[in-house]
JSON list of C-alpha atoms in Angstrom, two decimals:
[
{"chain": "A", "resi": 89, "resn": "MET", "atom": "CA", "xyz": [-0.07, -35.87, 6.69]},
{"chain": "A", "resi": 90, "resn": "PRO", "atom": "CA", "xyz": [0.69, -34.34, 3.20]},
{"chain": "A", "resi": 91, "resn": "ARG", "atom": "CA", "xyz": [-1.07, -31.11, 4.20]},
{"chain": "A", "resi": 92, "resn": "VAL", "atom": "CA", "xyz": [1.11, -30.82, 7.32]},
{"chain": "A", "resi": 93, "resn": "LEU", "atom": "CA", "xyz": [4.20, -31.46, 5.25]},
{"chain": "A", "resi": 94, "resn": "LEU", "atom": "CA", "xyz": [3.15, -28.79, 2.70]},
{"chain": "A", "resi": 95, "resn": "ILE", "atom": "CA", "xyz": [2.53, -26.27, 5.52]},
{"chain": "A", "resi": 96, "resn": "LEU", "atom": "CA", "xyz": [5.93, -27.02, 7.06]},
{"chain": "A", "resi": 97, "resn": "VAL", "atom": "CA", "xyz": [7.65, -26.58, 3.71]},
{"chain": "A", "resi": 98, "resn": "ILE", "atom": "CA", "xyz": [5.95, -23.22, 3.17]},
{"chain": "A", "resi": 99, "resn": "VAL", "atom": "CA", "xyz": [6.78, -22.04, 6.70]},
{"chain": "A", "resi": 100, "resn": "GLY", "atom": "CA", "xyz": [10.36, -23.17, 6.28]},
{"chain": "A", "resi": 101, "resn": "LEU", "atom": "CA", "xyz": [10.62, -21.39, 2.92]},
{"chain": "A", "resi": 102, "resn": "MET", "atom": "CA", "xyz": [9.22, -18.26, 4.49]},
{"chain": "A", "resi": 103, "resn": "ALA", "atom": "CA", "xyz": [11.64, -18.38, 7.38]},
{"chain": "A", "resi": 104, "resn": "TYR", "atom": "CA", "xyz": [14.60, -18.88, 5.02]},
{"chain": "A", "resi": 105, "resn": "ALA", "atom": "CA", "xyz": [13.45, -16.01, 2.75]},
{"chain": "A", "resi": 106, "resn": "LEU", "atom": "CA", "xyz": [12.91, -13.63, 5.69]},
{"chain": "A", "resi": 107, "resn": "THR", "atom": "CA", "xyz": [16.30, -14.30, 7.21]},
{"chain": "A", "resi": 108, "resn": "ASP", "atom": "CA", "xyz": [17.95, -14.00, 3.79]},
{"chain": "A", "resi": 109, "resn": "VAL", "atom": "CA", "xyz": [16.17, -10.67, 3.08]},
{"chain": "A", "resi": 110, "resn": "TRP", "atom": "CA", "xyz": [17.21, -9.34, 6.46]},
{"chain": "A", "resi": 111, "resn": "GLY", "atom": "CA", "xyz": [20.89, -10.09, 5.79]},
{"chain": "A", "resi": 112, "resn": "ALA", "atom": "CA", "xyz": [20.92, -8.91, 2.19]},
{"chain": "A", "resi": 113, "resn": "ASP", "atom": "CA", "xyz": [22.64, -5.71, 1.00]},
{"chain": "A", "resi": 114, "resn": "GLU", "atom": "CA", "xyz": [20.67, -3.00, -0.73]},
{"chain": "A", "resi": 115, "resn": "ASP", "atom": "CA", "xyz": [21.99, -3.87, -4.20]},
{"chain": "A", "resi": 116, "resn": "GLU", "atom": "CA", "xyz": [20.94, -7.52, -3.71]},
{"chain": "A", "resi": 117, "resn": "ARG", "atom": "CA", "xyz": [17.30, -6.58, -3.09]},
{"chain": "A", "resi": 118, "resn": "ALA", "atom": "CA", "xyz": [16.60, -5.55, -6.70]},
{"chain": "A", "resi": 119, "resn": "GLY", "atom": "CA", "xyz": [15.84, -1.95, -5.76]},
{"chain": "A", "resi": 120, "resn": "LEU", "atom": "CA", "xyz": [13.01, -2.76, -3.33]},
{"chain": "A", "resi": 121, "resn": "PRO", "atom": "CA", "xyz": [13.31, -1.74, 0.31]},
{"chain": "A", "resi": 122, "resn": "ARG", "atom": "CA", "xyz": [13.75, -4.42, 2.95]},
{"chain": "A", "resi": 123, "resn": "TRP", "atom": "CA", "xyz": [10.30, -3.71, 4.50]},
{"chain": "A", "resi": 124, "resn": "LEU", "atom": "CA", "xyz": [8.54, -4.30, 1.15]},
{"chain": "A", "resi": 125, "resn": "TRP", "atom": "CA", "xyz": [10.25, -7.68, 0.69]},
{"chain": "A", "resi": 126, "resn": "VAL", "atom": "CA", "xyz": [9.24, -8.70, 4.21]},
{"chain": "A", "resi": 127, "resn": "LEU", "atom": "CA", "xyz": [5.67, -7.59, 3.54]},
{"chain": "A", "resi": 128, "resn": "LEU", "atom": "CA", "xyz": [5.58, -9.57, 0.28]},
{"chain": "A", "resi": 129, "resn": "ILE", "atom": "CA", "xyz": [6.96, -12.70, 1.92]},
{"chain": "A", "resi": 130, "resn": "VAL", "atom": "CA", "xyz": [4.52, -12.50, 4.84]},
{"chain": "A", "resi": 131, "resn": "LEU", "atom": "CA", "xyz": [1.39, -11.61, 2.88]},
{"chain": "A", "resi": 132, "resn": "LEU", "atom": "CA", "xyz": [2.09, -13.98, -0.07]},
{"chain": "A", "resi": 133, "resn": "PRO", "atom": "CA", "xyz": [4.13, -16.71, 1.57]},
{"chain": "A", "resi": 134, "resn": "LEU", "atom": "CA", "xyz": [4.80, -19.01, -1.34]},
{"chain": "A", "resi": 135, "resn": "LEU", "atom": "CA", "xyz": [4.92, -16.44, -4.14]},
{"chain": "A", "resi": 136, "resn": "GLY", "atom": "CA", "xyz": [6.85, -13.89, -2.09]},
{"chain": "A", "resi": 137, "resn": "ALA", "atom": "CA", "xyz": [9.48, -16.38, -0.88]},
{"chain": "A", "resi": 138, "resn": "ILE", "atom": "CA", "xyz": [9.98, -17.93, -4.29]},
{"chain": "A", "resi": 139, "resn": "SER", "atom": "CA", "xyz": [10.27, -14.51, -5.96]},
{"chain": "A", "resi": 140, "resn": "TRP", "atom": "CA", "xyz": [12.86, -13.44, -3.35]},
{"chain": "A", "resi": 141, "resn": "ILE", "atom": "CA", "xyz": [14.89, -16.60, -3.96]},
{"chain": "A", "resi": 142, "resn": "VAL", "atom": "CA", "xyz": [14.75, -16.09, -7.73]},
{"chain": "A", "resi": 143, "resn": "VAL", "atom": "CA", "xyz": [15.82, -12.45, -7.41]},
{"chain": "A", "resi": 144, "resn": "ARG", "atom": "CA", "xyz": [18.59, -13.27, -5.00]},
{"chain": "A", "resi": 145, "resn": "VAL", "atom": "CA", "xyz": [19.99, -16.14, -7.08]},
{"chain": "A", "resi": 146, "resn": "SER", "atom": "CA", "xyz": [19.95, -14.00, -10.23]},
{"chain": "A", "resi": 147, "resn": "ARG", "atom": "CA", "xyz": [21.75, -11.17, -8.39]},
{"chain": "A", "resi": 148, "resn": "ARG", "atom": "CA", "xyz": [24.37, -13.54, -7.00]},
{"chain": "A", "resi": 149, "resn": "SER", "atom": "CA", "xyz": [25.07, -15.08, -10.40]},
{"chain": "A", "resi": 150, "resn": "GLY", "atom": "CA", "xyz": [25.50, -11.65, -11.96]},
{"chain": "A", "resi": 151, "resn": "ALA", "atom": "CA", "xyz": [22.42, -11.87, -14.13]},
{"chain": "A", "resi": 152, "resn": "GLY", "atom": "CA", "xyz": [21.11, -8.61, -12.76]},
{"chain": "A", "resi": 153, "resn": "PRO", "atom": "CA", "xyz": [20.63, -5.54, -14.86]},
{"chain": "A", "resi": 154, "resn": "ALA", "atom": "CA", "xyz": [23.73, -4.62, -16.84]},
{"chain": "A", "resi": 155, "resn": "SER", "atom": "CA", "xyz": [25.47, -1.32, -16.18]},
{"chain": "A", "resi": 156, "resn": "GLY", "atom": "CA", "xyz": [27.96, 0.46, -18.28]},
{"chain": "A", "resi": 157, "resn": "PRO", "atom": "CA", "xyz": [28.05, 2.37, -21.57]},
{"chain": "A", "resi": 158, "resn": "GLY", "atom": "CA", "xyz": [25.03, 1.73, -23.73]},
{"chain": "A", "resi": 159, "resn": "SER", "atom": "CA", "xyz": [23.15, -0.29, -21.11]},
{"chain": "A", "resi": 160, "resn": "GLY", "atom": "CA", "xyz": [21.18, 2.57, -19.58]},
{"chain": "A", "resi": 161, "resn": "GLY", "atom": "CA", "xyz": [22.82, 2.15, -16.19]},
{"chain": "A", "resi": 162, "resn": "SER", "atom": "CA", "xyz": [24.17, 5.45, -14.79]},
{"chain": "A", "resi": 163, "resn": "ARG", "atom": "CA", "xyz": [26.00, 4.11, -11.74]},
{"chain": "A", "resi": 164, "resn": "PRO", "atom": "CA", "xyz": [28.87, 1.64, -11.74]},
{"chain": "A", "resi": 165, "resn": "LYS", "atom": "CA", "xyz": [28.21, -1.67, -10.16]},
{"chain": "A", "resi": 166, "resn": "PRO", "atom": "CA", "xyz": [29.50, -1.81, -6.53]},
{"chain": "A", "resi": 167, "resn": "PRO", "atom": "CA", "xyz": [31.94, -4.58, -5.62]},
{"chain": "A", "resi": 168, "resn": "THR", "atom": "CA", "xyz": [30.30, -7.70, -4.39]},
{"chain": "A", "resi": 169, "resn": "ARG", "atom": "CA", "xyz": [31.05, -8.89, -0.89]},
{"chain": "A", "resi": 170, "resn": "PRO", "atom": "CA", "xyz": [32.38, -12.41, -0.33]},
{"chain": "A", "resi": 171, "resn": "GLY", "atom": "CA", "xyz": [29.96, -15.02, 0.82]},
{"chain": "A", "resi": 172, "resn": "PRO", "atom": "CA", "xyz": [29.81, -16.32, 4.37]},
{"chain": "A", "resi": 173, "resn": "GLY", "atom": "CA", "xyz": [32.55, -18.53, 5.74]},
{"chain": "A", "resi": 174, "resn": "PRO", "atom": "CA", "xyz": [36.33, -18.44, 5.48]},
{"chain": "A", "resi": 175, "resn": "ARG", "atom": "CA", "xyz": [37.92, -17.06, 2.35]},
{"chain": "A", "resi": 176, "resn": "ARG", "atom": "CA", "xyz": [39.72, -19.56, 0.16]},
{"chain": "A", "resi": 177, "resn": "PRO", "atom": "CA", "xyz": [42.93, -18.57, -1.52]},
{"chain": "A", "resi": 178, "resn": "SER", "atom": "CA", "xyz": [42.57, -18.04, -5.27]},
{"chain": "A", "resi": 179, "resn": "GLY", "atom": "CA", "xyz": [45.70, -20.00, -6.13]},
{"chain": "A", "resi": 180, "resn": "PRO", "atom": "CA", "xyz": [47.64, -22.94, -4.75]},
{"chain": "A", "resi": 181, "resn": "VAL", "atom": "CA", "xyz": [48.73, -22.64, -1.14]},
{"chain": "A", "resi": 182, "resn": "ALA", "atom": "CA", "xyz": [51.97, -24.56, -1.39]},
{"chain": "A", "resi": 183, "resn": "PRO", "atom": "CA", "xyz": [54.31, -25.31, -4.33]},
{"chain": "A", "resi": 184, "resn": "ASP", "atom": "CA", "xyz": [53.41, -28.97, -4.24]},
{"chain": "A", "resi": 185, "resn": "ASP", "atom": "CA", "xyz": [49.76, -28.05, -4.84]},
{"chain": "A", "resi": 186, "resn": "ASP", "atom": "CA", "xyz": [50.62, -26.08, -7.96]},
{"chain": "A", "resi": 187, "resn": "PRO", "atom": "CA", "xyz": [50.21, -28.18, -11.08]},
{"chain": "A", "resi": 188, "resn": "GLU", "atom": "CA", "xyz": [52.47, -25.95, -13.15]},
{"chain": "A", "resi": 189, "resn": "PHE", "atom": "CA", "xyz": [55.29, -26.21, -10.57]},
{"chain": "A", "resi": 190, "resn": "LEU", "atom": "CA", "xyz": [54.92, -29.98, -10.42]},
{"chain": "A", "resi": 191, "resn": "TRP", "atom": "CA", "xyz": [55.03, -30.16, -14.22]},
{"chain": "A", "resi": 192, "resn": "LEU", "atom": "CA", "xyz": [58.24, -28.08, -14.28]},
{"chain": "A", "resi": 193, "resn": "LEU", "atom": "CA", "xyz": [59.82, -30.37, -11.70]},
{"chain": "A", "resi": 194, "resn": "GLU", "atom": "CA", "xyz": [58.92, -33.43, -13.83]},
{"chain": "A", "resi": 195, "resn": "GLN", "atom": "CA", "xyz": [60.45, -31.80, -16.94]},
{"chain": "A", "resi": 196, "resn": "GLU", "atom": "CA", "xyz": [63.69, -31.02, -15.08]},
{"chain": "A", "resi": 197, "resn": "LYS", "atom": "CA", "xyz": [63.86, -34.59, -13.78]},
{"chain": "A", "resi": 198, "resn": "ARG", "atom": "CA", "xyz": [63.40, -35.99, -17.28]},
{"chain": "A", "resi": 199, "resn": "LYS", "atom": "CA", "xyz": [66.09, -33.64, -18.64]},
{"chain": "A", "resi": 200, "resn": "ARG", "atom": "CA", "xyz": [68.58, -34.76, -15.94]},
{"chain": "A", "resi": 201, "resn": "GLU", "atom": "CA", "xyz": [67.82, -38.41, -16.70]},
{"chain": "A", "resi": 202, "resn": "ARG", "atom": "CA", "xyz": [68.44, -37.89, -20.46]},
{"chain": "A", "resi": 203, "resn": "GLU", "atom": "CA", "xyz": [71.69, -36.11, -19.75]},
{"chain": "A", "resi": 204, "resn": "ALA", "atom": "CA", "xyz": [72.82, -38.84, -17.36]},
{"chain": "A", "resi": 205, "resn": "ARG", "atom": "CA", "xyz": [71.95, -41.49, -19.97]},
{"chain": "A", "resi": 206, "resn": "GLY", "atom": "CA", "xyz": [73.85, -39.57, -22.63]},
{"chain": "A", "resi": 207, "resn": "ARG", "atom": "CA", "xyz": [76.94, -39.34, -20.39]},
{"chain": "A", "resi": 208, "resn": "GLN", "atom": "CA", "xyz": [76.71, -43.03, -19.52]},
{"chain": "A", "resi": 209, "resn": "GLU", "atom": "CA", "xyz": [76.39, -44.02, -23.20]},
{"chain": "A", "resi": 210, "resn": "ALA", "atom": "CA", "xyz": [79.36, -41.83, -24.10]},
{"chain": "A", "resi": 211, "resn": "LYS", "atom": "CA", "xyz": [81.35, -43.40, -21.27]},
{"chain": "A", "resi": 212, "resn": "ASP", "atom": "CA", "xyz": [80.37, -46.90, -22.42]},
{"chain": "A", "resi": 213, "resn": "ASP", "atom": "CA", "xyz": [81.35, -46.04, -26.04]},
{"chain": "A", "resi": 214, "resn": "ASP", "atom": "CA", "xyz": [84.76, -44.75, -24.92]},
{"chain": "A", "resi": 215, "resn": "SER", "atom": "CA", "xyz": [85.44, -47.88, -22.83]},
{"chain": "A", "resi": 216, "resn": "SER", "atom": "CA", "xyz": [84.41, -50.27, -25.62]},
{"chain": "A", "resi": 217, "resn": "GLU", "atom": "CA", "xyz": [86.65, -48.54, -28.18]},
{"chain": "A", "resi": 218, "resn": "SER", "atom": "CA", "xyz": [89.74, -48.64, -25.98]},
{"chain": "A", "resi": 219, "resn": "SER", "atom": "CA", "xyz": [89.54, -52.37, -25.33]}
]
């Protein structure tokens, strides 16, 4: 049973790596052509799939080779494409989701309450002095 499970894990890892290589952009493949990655994954299933996943994760996290002045890179880094799925807005969608807006509302409310208390105290002082 453990052998069957190990074989299934390796086959699943290979299938994941192959589909991921097939959908990867050129800059995400660490300079190797797609056919070479496929060959590595098929001929060396465990090592090829793990090396692909390591390269892909390091490319996604921005730990790839640096480019810019003094880094030896001659080309600027192309913009990265967004991941699969719907795009999420970078900021709050509505004002009531914005913590800064809610904080400002709370400050205005407290200011109005202080002013109302001040007016009420002044009114109470005037009425107590006239009696």
